[in-house]
Coordinates of C-alpha atoms in Angstrom, one line a residue:
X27 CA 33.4 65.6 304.1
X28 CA 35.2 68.1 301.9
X29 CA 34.6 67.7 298.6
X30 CA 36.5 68.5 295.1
X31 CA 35.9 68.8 290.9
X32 CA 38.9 67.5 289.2
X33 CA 39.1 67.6 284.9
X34 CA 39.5 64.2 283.6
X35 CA 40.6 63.5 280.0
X36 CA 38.7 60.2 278.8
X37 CA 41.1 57.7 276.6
X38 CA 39.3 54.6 276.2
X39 CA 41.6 52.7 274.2
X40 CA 44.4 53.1 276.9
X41 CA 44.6 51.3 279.9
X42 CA 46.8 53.8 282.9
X43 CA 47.7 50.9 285.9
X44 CA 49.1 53.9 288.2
X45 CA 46.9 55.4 290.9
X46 CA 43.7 57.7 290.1
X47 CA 43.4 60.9 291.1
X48 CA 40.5 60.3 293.0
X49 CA 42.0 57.1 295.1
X50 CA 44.6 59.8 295.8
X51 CA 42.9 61.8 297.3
X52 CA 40.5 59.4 299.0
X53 CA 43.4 58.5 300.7
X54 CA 43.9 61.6 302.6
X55 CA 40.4 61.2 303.7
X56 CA 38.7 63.7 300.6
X57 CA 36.3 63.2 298.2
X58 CA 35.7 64.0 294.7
X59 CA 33.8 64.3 291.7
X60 CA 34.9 64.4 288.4
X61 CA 33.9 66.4 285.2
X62 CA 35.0 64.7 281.3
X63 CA 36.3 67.9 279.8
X64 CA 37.7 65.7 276.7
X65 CA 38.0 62.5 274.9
X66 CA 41.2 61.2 273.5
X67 CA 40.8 60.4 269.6
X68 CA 43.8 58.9 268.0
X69 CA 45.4 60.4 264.4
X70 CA 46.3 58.2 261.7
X71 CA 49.9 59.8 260.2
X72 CA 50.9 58.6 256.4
X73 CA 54.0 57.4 256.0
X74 CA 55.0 57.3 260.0
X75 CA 58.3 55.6 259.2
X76 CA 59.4 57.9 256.1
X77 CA 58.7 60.9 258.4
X78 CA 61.1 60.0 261.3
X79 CA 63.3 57.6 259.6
X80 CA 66.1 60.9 259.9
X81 CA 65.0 62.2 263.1
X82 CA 67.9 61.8 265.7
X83 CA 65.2 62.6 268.4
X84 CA 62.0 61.4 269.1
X85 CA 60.0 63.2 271.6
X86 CA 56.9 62.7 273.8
X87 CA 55.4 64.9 276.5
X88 CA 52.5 62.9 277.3
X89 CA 51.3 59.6 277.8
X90 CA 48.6 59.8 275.1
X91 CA 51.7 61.0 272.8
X92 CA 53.2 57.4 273.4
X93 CA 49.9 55.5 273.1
X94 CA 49.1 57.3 269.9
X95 CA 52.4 57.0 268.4
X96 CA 52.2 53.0 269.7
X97 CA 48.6 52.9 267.6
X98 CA 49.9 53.9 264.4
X99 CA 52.7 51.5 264.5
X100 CA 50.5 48.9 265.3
X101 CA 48.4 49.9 262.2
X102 CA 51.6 49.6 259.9
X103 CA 51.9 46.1 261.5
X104 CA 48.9 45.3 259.8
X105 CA 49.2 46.9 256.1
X106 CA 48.7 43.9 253.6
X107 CA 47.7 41.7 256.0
X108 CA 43.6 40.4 256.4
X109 CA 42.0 40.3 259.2
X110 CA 44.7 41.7 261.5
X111 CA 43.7 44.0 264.4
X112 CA 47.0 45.9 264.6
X113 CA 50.0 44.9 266.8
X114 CA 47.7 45.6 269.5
X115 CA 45.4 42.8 268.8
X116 CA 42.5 45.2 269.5
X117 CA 43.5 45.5 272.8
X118 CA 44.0 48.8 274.8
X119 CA 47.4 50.2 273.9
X120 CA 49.1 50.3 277.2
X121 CA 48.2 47.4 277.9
X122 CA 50.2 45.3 275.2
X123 CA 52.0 42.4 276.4
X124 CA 56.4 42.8 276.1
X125 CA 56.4 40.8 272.7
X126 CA 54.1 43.2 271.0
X127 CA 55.1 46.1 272.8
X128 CA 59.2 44.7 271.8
X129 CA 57.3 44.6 267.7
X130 CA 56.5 48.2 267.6
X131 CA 60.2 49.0 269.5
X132 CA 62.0 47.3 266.6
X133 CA 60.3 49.4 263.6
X134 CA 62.0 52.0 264.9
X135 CA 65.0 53.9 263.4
X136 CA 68.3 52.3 265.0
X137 CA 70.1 55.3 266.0
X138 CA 66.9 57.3 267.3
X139 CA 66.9 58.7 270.9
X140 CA 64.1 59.1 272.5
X141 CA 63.3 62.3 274.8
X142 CA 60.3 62.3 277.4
X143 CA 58.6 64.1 280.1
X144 CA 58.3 62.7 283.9
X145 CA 58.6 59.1 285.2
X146 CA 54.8 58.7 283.8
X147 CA 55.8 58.8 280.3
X148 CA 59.0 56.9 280.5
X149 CA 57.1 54.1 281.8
X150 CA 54.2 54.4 278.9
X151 CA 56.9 54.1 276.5
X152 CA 58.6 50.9 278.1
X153 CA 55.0 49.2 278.1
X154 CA 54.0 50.6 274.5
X155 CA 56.9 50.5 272.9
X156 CA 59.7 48.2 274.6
X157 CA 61.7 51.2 274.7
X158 CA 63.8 52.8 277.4
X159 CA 64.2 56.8 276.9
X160 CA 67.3 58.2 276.6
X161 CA 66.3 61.3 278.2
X162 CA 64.0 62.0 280.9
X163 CA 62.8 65.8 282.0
X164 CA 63.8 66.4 286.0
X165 CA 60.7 68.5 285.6
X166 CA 57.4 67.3 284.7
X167 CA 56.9 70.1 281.9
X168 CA 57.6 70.8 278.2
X169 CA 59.3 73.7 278.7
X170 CA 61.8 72.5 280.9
X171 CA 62.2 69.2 278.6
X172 CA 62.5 71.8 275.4
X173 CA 65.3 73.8 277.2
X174 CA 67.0 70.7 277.9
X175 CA 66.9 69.3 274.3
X176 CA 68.4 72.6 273.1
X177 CA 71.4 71.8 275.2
X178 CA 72.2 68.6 274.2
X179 CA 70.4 67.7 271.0
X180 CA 71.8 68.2 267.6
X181 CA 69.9 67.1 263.9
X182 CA 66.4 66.8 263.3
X183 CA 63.7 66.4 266.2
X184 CA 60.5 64.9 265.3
X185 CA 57.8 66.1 268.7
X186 CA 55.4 63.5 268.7
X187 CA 52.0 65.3 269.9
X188 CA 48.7 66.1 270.5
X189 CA 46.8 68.2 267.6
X190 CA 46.7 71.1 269.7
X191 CA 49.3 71.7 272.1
X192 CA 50.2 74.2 275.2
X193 CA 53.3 75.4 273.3
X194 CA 55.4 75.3 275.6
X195 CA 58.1 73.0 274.3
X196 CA 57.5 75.0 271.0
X197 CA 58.7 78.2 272.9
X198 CA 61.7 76.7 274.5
X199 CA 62.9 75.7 270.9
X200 CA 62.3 78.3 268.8
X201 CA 65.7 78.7 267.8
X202 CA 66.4 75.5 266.9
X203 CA 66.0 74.7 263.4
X204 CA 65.1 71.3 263.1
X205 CA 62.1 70.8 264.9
X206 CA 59.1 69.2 263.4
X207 CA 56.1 68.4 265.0
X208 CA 53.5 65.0 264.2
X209 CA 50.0 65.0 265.7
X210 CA 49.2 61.9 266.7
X211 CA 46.5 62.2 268.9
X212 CA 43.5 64.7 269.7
X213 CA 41.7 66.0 272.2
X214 CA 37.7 65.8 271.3
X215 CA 36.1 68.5 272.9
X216 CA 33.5 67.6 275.3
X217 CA 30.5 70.4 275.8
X218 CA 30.9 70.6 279.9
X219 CA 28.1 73.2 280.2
X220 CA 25.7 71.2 278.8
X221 CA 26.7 68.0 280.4
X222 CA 27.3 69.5 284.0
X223 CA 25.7 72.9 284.1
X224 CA 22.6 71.9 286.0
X225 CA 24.3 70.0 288.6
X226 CA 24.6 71.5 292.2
X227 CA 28.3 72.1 292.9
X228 CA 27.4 74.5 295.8
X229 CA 29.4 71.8 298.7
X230 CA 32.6 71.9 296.7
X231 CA 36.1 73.6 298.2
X232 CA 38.0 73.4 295.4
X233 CA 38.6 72.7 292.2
X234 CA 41.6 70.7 290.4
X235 CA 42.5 71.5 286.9
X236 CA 44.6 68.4 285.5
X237 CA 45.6 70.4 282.1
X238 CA 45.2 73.9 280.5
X239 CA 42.7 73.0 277.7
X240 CA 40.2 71.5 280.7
X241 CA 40.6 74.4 282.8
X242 CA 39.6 76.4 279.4
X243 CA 36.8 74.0 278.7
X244 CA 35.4 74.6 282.9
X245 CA 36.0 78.4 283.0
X246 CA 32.2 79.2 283.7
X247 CA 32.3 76.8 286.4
X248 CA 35.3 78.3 287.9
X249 CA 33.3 81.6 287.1
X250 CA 30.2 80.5 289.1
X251 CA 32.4 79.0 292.7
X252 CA 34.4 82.3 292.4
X253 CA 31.3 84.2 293.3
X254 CA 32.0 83.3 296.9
X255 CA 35.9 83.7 296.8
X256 CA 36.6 80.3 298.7
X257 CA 36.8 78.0 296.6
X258 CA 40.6 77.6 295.2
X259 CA 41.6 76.6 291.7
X260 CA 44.2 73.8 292.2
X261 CA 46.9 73.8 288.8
X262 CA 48.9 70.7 287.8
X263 CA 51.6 73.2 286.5
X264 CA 53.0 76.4 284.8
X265 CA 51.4 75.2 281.3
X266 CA 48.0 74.9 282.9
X267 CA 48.3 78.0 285.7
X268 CA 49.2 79.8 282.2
X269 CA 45.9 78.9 280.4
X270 CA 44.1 79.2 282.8
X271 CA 45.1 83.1 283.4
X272 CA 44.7 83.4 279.8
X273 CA 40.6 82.2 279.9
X274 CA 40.5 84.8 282.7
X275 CA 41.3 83.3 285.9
X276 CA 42.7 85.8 288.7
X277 CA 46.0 84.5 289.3
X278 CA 45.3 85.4 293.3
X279 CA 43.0 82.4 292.7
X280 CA 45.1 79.6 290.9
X281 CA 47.4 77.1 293.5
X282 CA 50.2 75.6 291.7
X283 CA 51.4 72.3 292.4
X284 CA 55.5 72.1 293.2
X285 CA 55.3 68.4 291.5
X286 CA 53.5 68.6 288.0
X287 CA 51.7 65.0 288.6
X288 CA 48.5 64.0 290.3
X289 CA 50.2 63.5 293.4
X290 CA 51.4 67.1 293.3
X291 CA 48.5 68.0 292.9
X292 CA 47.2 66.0 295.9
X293 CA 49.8 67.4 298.0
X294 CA 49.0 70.8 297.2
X295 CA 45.1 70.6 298.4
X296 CA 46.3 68.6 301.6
X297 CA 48.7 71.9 302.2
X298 CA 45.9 74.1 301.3
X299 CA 43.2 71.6 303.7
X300 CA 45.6 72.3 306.4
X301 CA 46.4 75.9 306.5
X302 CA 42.4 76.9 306.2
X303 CA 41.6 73.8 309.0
X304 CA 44.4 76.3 311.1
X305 CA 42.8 79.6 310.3
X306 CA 39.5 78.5 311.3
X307 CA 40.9 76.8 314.5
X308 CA 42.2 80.7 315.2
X309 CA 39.1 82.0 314.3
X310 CA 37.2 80.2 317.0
X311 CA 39.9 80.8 319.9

């Protein structure tokens, strides 16, 4: 059976109902393996409510964004209250029921609209927050969501994100003068060499990078299939293909996926499956 790596982002405290990446692709009959390239801490902000209180836009590109942001409102939930486990209840923070979830929608400025990436998002913020966006991205990216925003957002934008982020919505709005950004979550970095350096990866086709920090974070094992020049680097989009160049990859090597989501990316390999099943069915004529 032909087998596949994908980077996986570990975030305990959130539980994600849609599809796996791996029951994806067991789907089309492929197997794969997965390597923990990070581990989603959340940020505690100081006076959350002060900071976006003015903000005409609030602004996720990510689920962890929502579920971070949905943390710290639980947290103010609880401030003078003993023995309260946030407006979570201790439990994972997508998976609040609709009265909770409707609690942490109501702190929120009146007025605000909210602007998100992909359908993935939008729905994180309905179960987090019992919010609807205003906005939703056609394209799955930052950039394309930040050049968006710039056409039809005026007043102060508060970009709700992760400590450390591609940049890409940051280069789509330079120009624009009222954009500030809020951490509220972080990506602990997870040592991959020492956890999966020994392991024999020598049966693997391909590899799927799932963001640009995890493709940074695999680059020697990237390094170590290239040696053979078969095994493909799979991209979930332009913000990952980017890093990825960046750390080194040859951009002969990297396989973007049209749709910037798991099943994109699923798509992509099945294309890629298909064409080399067809070359090798020449080569054998």
């Amino acid at each position: 059976m032909v087998k596949y790596i994908y980077t996986y982002i570990e975030n305990g405290q959130m539980y994600d109902k849609s599809p796996s990446f791996a029951g994806l692709l067991a789907k089309e009959g492929l197997s794969c393996e997965k390597i923990v390239t990070g581990r989603i801490g959340y940020i505690c902000v100081e006076n959350l409510l002060e900071k976006i209180k003015d903000a005409q836009w609030l602004v996720f590109t990510s689920k962890n964004a929502v579920a971070g942001f949905a943390y710290n409102m639980g947290e103010m939930a609880c401030e003078g209250e003993l023995n309260c486990d946030g407006a979570l209840n201790g439990d994972s923070v997508m998976d609040c029921d609709s009265d909770r979830a409707a609690s942490v929608g109501r702190e929120l400025p009146a007025r605000v609209k909210i602007a998100v990436v992909g359908k993935k998002t939008q729905e994180a913020l309905r179960t987090a927050c019992g919010r609807e966006a205003d906005f939703v991205s056609l394209q799955a990216t930052g950039l394309e969501l930040g050049k968006s925003l710039m056409n039809i957002s005026a007043g102060k934008i508060v970009y709700l994100c992760a400590e450390v982020t591609s940049g890409s919505l940051e280069e789509a709005m330079k120009d624009y003068g009222e954009l500030v950004k809020i951490p509220v979550y972080r990506n602990v970095y997870v040592d991959t060499y020492a956890e999966y350096g020994m392991k024999d990866y020598s049966d693997v086709s391909g590899i799927a990078v799932t963001s640009g920090i995890s493709g940074e974070r695999i680059k020697w094992l990237i390094d170590r299939l290239g040696e053979s020049g078969e095994v493909s680097v799979y991209s979930i989009g332009p913000a990952c293909s980017k890093k990825l160049v960046e750390a080194g990859v040859p951009e002969g090597r990297i396989i973007e996926a049209c749709e910037h989501s798991y099943s994109g990316l699923v798509d992509v390999i099945k294309k890629s499956v298909g064409s080399r099943k067809r070359e090798l069915d020449v080569e054998a004529e």
